[in-house]
Tab-separated table of C-alpha atoms in Angstrom:
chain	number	residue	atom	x	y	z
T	1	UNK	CA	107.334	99.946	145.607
T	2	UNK	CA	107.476	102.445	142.697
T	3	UNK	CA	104.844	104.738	141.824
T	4	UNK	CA	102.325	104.366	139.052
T	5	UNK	CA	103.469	107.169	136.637
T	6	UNK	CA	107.254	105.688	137.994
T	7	UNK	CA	106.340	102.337	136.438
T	8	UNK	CA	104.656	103.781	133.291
T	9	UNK	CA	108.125	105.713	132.866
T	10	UNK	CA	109.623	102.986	132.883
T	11	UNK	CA	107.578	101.026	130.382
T	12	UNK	CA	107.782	103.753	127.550
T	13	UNK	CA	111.334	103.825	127.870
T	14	UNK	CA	111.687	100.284	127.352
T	15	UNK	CA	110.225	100.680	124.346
T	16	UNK	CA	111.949	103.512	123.363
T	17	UNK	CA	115.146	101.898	123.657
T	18	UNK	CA	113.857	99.301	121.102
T	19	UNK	CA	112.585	101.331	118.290
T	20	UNK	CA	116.029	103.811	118.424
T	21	UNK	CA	117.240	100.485	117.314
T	22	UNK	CA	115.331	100.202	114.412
T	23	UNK	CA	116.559	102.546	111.290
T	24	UNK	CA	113.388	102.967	109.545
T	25	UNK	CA	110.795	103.769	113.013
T	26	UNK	CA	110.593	106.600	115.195
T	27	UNK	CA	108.771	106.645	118.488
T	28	UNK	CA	106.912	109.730	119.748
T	29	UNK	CA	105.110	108.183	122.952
T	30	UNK	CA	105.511	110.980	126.050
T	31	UNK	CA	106.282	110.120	129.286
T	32	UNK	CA	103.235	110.299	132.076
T	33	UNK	CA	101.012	111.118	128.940
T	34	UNK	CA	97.386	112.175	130.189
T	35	UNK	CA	96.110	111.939	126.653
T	36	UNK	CA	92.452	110.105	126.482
T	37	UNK	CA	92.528	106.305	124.778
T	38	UNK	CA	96.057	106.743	123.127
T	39	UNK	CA	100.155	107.271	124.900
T	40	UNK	CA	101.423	107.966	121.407
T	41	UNK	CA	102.259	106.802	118.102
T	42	UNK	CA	105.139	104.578	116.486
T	43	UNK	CA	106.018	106.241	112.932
T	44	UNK	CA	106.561	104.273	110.153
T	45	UNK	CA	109.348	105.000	107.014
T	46	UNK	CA	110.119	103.353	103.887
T	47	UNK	CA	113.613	101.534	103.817
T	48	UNK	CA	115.687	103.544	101.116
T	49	UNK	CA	118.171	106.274	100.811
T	50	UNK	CA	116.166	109.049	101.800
T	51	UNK	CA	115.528	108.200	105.374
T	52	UNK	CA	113.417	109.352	107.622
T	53	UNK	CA	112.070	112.373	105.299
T	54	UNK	CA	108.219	113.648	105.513
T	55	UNK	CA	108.198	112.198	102.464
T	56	UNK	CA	109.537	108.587	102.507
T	57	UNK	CA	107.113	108.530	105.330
T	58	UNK	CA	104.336	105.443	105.261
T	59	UNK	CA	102.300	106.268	108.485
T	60	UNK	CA	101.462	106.073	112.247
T	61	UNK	CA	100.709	103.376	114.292
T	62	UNK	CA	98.934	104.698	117.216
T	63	UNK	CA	99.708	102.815	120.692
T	64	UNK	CA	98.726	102.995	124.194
T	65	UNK	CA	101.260	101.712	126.668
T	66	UNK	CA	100.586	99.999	130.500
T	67	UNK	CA	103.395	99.319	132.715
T	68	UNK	CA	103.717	95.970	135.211
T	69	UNK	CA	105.938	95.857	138.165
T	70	UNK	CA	105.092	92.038	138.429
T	71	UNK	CA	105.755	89.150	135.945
T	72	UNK	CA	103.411	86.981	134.307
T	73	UNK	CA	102.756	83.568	136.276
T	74	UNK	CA	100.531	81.991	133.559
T	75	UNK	CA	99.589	82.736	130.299
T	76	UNK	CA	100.053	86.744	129.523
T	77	UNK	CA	96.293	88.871	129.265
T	78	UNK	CA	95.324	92.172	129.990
T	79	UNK	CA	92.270	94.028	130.683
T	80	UNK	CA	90.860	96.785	128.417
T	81	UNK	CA	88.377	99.330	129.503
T	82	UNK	CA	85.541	98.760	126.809
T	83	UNK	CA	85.445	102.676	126.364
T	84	UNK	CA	88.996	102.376	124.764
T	85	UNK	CA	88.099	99.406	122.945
T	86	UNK	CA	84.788	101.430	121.295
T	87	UNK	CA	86.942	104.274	120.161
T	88	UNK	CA	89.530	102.052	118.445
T	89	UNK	CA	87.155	100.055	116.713
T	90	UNK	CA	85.511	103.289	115.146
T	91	UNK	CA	89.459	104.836	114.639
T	92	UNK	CA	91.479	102.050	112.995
T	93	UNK	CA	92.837	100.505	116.331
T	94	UNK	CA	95.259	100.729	118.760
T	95	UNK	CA	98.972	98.573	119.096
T	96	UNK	CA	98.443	98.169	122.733
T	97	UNK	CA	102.088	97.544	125.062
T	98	UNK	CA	102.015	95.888	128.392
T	99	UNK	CA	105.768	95.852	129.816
T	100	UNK	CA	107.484	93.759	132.232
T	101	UNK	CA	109.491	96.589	133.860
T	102	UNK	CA	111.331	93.947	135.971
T	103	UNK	CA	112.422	91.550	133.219
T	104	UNK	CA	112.054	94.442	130.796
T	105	UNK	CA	110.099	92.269	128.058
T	106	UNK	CA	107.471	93.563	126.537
T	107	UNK	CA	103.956	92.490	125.308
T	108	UNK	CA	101.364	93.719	122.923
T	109	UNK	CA	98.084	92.979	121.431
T	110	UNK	CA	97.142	93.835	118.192
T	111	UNK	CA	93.456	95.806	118.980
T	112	UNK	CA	92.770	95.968	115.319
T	113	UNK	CA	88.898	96.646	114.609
T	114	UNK	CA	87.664	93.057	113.198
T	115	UNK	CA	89.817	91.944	116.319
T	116	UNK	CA	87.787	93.746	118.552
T	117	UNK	CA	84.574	93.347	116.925
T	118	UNK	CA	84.476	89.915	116.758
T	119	UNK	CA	85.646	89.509	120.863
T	120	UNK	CA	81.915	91.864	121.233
T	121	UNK	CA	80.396	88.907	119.019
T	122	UNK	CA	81.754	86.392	120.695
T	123	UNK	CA	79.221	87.720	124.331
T	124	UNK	CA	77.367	90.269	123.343
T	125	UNK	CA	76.567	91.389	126.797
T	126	UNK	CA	80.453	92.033	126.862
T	127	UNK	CA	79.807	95.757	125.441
T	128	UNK	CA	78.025	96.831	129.238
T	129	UNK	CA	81.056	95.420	130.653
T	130	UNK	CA	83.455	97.654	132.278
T	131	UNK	CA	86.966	95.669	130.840
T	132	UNK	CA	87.495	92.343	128.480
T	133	UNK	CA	90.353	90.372	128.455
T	134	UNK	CA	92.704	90.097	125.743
T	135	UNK	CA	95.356	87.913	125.777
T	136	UNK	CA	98.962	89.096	124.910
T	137	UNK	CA	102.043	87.991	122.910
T	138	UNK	CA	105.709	88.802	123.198
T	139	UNK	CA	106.778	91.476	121.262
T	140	UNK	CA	110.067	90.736	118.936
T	141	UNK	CA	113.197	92.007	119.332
T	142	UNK	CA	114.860	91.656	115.517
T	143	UNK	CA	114.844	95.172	113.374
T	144	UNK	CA	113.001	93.323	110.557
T	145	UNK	CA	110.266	91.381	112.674
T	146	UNK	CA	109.307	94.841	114.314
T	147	UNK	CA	109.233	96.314	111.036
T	148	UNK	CA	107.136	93.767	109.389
T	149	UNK	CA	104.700	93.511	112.340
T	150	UNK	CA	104.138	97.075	112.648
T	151	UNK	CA	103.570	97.396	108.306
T	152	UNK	CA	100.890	94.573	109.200
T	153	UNK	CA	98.779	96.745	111.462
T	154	UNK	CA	99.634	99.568	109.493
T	155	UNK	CA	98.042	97.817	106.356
T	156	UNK	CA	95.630	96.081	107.584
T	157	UNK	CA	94.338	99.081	109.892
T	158	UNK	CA	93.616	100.441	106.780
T	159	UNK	CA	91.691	98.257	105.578
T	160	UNK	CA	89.612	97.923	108.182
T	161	UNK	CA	88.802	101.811	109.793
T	162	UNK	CA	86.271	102.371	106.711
T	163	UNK	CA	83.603	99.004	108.009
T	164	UNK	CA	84.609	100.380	111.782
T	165	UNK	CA	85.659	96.366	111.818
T	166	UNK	CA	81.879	94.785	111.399
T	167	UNK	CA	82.816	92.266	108.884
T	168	UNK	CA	80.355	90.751	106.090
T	169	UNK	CA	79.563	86.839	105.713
T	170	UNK	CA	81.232	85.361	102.853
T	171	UNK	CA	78.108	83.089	102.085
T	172	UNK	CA	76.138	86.225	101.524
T	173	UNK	CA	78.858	87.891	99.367
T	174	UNK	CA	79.313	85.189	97.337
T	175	UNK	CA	75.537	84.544	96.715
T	176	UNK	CA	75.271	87.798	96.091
T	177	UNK	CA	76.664	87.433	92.539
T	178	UNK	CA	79.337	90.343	92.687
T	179	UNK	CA	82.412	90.242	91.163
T	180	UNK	CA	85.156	89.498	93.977
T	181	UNK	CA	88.019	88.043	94.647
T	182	UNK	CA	89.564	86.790	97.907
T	183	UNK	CA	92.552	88.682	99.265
T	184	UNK	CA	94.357	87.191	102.537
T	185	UNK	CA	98.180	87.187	103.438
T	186	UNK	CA	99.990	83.523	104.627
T	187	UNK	CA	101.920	83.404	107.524
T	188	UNK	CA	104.666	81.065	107.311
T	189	UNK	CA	107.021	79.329	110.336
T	190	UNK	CA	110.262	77.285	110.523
T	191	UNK	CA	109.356	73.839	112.510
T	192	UNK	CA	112.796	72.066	112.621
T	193	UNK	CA	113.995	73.912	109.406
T	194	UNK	CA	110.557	72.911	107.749
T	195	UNK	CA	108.345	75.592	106.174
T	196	UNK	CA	104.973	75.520	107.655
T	197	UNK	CA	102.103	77.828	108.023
T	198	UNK	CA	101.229	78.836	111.304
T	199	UNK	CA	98.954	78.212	113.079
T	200	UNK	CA	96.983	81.815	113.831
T	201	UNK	CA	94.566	83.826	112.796
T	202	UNK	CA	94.916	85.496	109.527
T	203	UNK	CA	92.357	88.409	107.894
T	204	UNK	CA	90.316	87.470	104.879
T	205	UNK	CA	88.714	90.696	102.747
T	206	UNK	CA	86.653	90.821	99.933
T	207	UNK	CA	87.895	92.919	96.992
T	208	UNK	CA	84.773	94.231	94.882
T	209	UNK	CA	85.292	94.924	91.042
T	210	UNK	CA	85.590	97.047	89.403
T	211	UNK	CA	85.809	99.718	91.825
T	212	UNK	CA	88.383	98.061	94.182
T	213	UNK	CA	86.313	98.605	97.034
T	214	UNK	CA	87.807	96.272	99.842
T	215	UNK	CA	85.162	94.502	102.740
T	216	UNK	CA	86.174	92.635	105.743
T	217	UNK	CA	85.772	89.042	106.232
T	218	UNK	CA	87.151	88.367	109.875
T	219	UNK	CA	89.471	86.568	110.756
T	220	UNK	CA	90.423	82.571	109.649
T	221	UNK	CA	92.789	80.670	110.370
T	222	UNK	CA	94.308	78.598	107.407
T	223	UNK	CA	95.226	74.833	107.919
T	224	UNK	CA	96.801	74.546	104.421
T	225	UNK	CA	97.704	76.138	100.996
T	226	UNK	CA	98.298	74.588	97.703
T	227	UNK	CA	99.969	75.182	94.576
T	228	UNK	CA	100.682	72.793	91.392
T	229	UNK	CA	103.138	74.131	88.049
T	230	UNK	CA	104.936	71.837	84.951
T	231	UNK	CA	108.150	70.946	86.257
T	232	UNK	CA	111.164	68.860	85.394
T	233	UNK	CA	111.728	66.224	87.625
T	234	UNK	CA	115.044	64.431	88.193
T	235	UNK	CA	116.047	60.879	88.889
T	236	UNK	CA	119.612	60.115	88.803
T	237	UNK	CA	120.195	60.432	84.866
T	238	UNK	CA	116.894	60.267	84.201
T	239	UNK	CA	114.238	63.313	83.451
T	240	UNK	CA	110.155	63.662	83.867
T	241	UNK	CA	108.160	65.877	82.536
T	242	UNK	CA	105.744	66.554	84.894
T	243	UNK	CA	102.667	68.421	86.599
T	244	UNK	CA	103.966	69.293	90.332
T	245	UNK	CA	101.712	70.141	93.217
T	246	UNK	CA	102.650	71.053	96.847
T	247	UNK	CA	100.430	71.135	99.927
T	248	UNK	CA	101.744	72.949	102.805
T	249	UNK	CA	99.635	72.636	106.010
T	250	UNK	CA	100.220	73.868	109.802
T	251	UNK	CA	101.420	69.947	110.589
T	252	UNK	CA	104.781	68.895	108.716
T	253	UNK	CA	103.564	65.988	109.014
T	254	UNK	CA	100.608	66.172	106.355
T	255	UNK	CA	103.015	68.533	103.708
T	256	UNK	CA	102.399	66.336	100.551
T	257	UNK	CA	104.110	66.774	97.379
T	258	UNK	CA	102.137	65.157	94.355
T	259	UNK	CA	103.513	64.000	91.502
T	260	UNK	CA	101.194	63.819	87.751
T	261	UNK	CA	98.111	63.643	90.109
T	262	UNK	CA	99.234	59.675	90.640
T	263	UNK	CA	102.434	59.682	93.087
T	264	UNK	CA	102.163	61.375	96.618
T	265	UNK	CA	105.399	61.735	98.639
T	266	UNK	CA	104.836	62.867	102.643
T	267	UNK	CA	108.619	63.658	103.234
T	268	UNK	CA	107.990	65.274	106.700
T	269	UNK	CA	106.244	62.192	108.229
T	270	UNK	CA	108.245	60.507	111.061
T	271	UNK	CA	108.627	57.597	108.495
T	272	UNK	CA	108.459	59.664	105.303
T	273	UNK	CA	105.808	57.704	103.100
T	274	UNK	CA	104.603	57.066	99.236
T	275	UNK	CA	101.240	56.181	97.876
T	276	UNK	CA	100.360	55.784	94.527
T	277	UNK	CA	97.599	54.945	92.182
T	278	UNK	CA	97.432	54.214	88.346
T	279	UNK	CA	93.821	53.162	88.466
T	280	UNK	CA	92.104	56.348	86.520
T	281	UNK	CA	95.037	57.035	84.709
T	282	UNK	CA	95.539	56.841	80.598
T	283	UNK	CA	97.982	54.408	79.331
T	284	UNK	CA	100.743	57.272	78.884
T	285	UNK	CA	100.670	58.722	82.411
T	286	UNK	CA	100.428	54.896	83.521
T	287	UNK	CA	103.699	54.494	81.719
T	288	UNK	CA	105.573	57.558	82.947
T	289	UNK	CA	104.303	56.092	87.046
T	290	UNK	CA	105.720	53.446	86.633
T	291	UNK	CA	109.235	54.876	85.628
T	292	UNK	CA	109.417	57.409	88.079
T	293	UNK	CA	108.149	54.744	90.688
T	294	UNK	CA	111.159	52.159	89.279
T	295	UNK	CA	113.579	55.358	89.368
T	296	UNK	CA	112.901	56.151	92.958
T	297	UNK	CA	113.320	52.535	94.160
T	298	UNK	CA	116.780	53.192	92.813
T	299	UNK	CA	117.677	55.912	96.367
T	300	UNK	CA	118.803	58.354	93.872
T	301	UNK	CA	118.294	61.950	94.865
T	302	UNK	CA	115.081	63.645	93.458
T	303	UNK	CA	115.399	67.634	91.962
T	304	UNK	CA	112.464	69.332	91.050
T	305	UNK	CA	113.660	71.959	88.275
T	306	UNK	CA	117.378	71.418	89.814
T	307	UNK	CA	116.107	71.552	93.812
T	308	UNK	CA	116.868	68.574	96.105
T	309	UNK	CA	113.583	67.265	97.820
């Protein structure tokens, strides 16, 4: 059986041998590290000509890495001493590695401070606990998915060091009668070559004018976006001017496309389905309806300013 520091060896060159894959990161994580609360830190560079200069640098993403000589039966979790977990909440966090050193996969968590201030929330009598259990995901392999994960803590890190994570009700904010708006970042999926959201967490903030000051919200997750734009819409020969709006929810199966508030098309659904109503509509948009309804009876293709639905 290998030692300890043999299997922690092991772990930080595993994912070494990752990020000297990656153009645009550098590692600097020590072997058998006895530094408190952190291994190391994963260094972050903007992707242009200059390279890995001092100054095309973005910033570090500090990390602490665990080794595991054993797989995973179940669902992958870790234990974090609650010491650790104080100090990142009051330093901007920790990317925190557990590797497989027998499959050689690895496994993080990202220990951001809302993260870790809403798992104390969640049992308060968890801070006079000696660990709490945080459950892991695999890390990716693809340059760009790295990338773009480790810019998200980076960013969001950020964010979040200056409230040490304790996050502010968005009742109270809005009652409040500041002037705010709502910042938040979509995560989107491929479900059978359908765009959907998925179906995670994402962080909400508060952005205070005019100063730009930026609050915490905590973390949501969103169930569906919408958007709506003028649009041409074509039927075989024939062409619609119309108002266009698109729902896009974690379930293909309730994406809706709407057509001049009247016509709603589910094209995901198993049997893809249309409603429609003229009963609150003017005599015009009745009118145009009823075209497009006679037009799609017809199987022609539909384009929305020249795209294929």
């Amino acid at each position: 059986m290998p030692s300890k520091d043999k299997i922690e060896e092991r772990a930080v060159e595993t994912i070494r041998s990752l990020i000297n894959n990656c153009d645009f990161i550098t590692h600097d994580i020590p072997t058998n590290d006895k530094t408190p609360v952190y291994d190391g830190e994963l260094r972050l560079y903007r992707k242009n000509s200059k390279g890995l200069s001092n100054e095309n640098l973005i910033g570090a993403v500090p990390v602490q890495v665990k080794g595991k000589d054993k797989s995973f039966q179940n669902k992958p979790k870790y234990p974090i001493k609650v010491s650790h977990l104080n100090y990142y909440q009051q330093n901007g966090g920790c990317l925190f590695f557990v590797v497989d050193t027998v499959l050689k996969q690895i496994y993080y968590c990202e220990l951001l401070p809302v993260i870790i201030y809403e798992k104390f929330q969640e049992k308060p009598s968890s801070s006079t606990q000696r660990t709490l259990t945080f459950p892991l995901k695999k890390f990716p392999e693809k340059e760009e998915e790295v990338y773009a994960l480790l810019t998200h803590f980076y960013n969001h890190s950020k964010k979040q060091r200056a409230s040490n994570g304790i996050t502010q009700s968005l009742g109270e904010i809005f009652h409040s009668g500041q002037n705010i708006s709502i910042e938040s970042e979509l995560k989107f999926e491929k479900k059978d070559n359908i765009m959907t959201l998925k179906d995670e967490p994402t962080q909400l903030y508060a952005k205070f004018k005019p100063s730009d000051a930026i609050a915490p919200l905590g973390s949501f997750t969103i169930t569906a976006v919408g958007e709506s734009a003028n649009a041409i819409l074509s039927i075989g020969s024939n062409q619609y001017q119309v108002n266009v709006a698109r729902r896009i929810s974690i379930d293909p199966n309730d994406i809706e496309i709407e057509l001049n508030h009247n016509i709603k098309i589910f094209p995901y659904k198993q049997t893809p389905t249309l409603t429609y109503s003229i009963k609150d509509s003017n005599l015009s948009e009745a009118k145009s309806t009823l075209s497009i309804l006679i037009d799609l009876c017809q199987e022609s293709p539909l384009y929305i300013n020249n795209q294929v639905l």
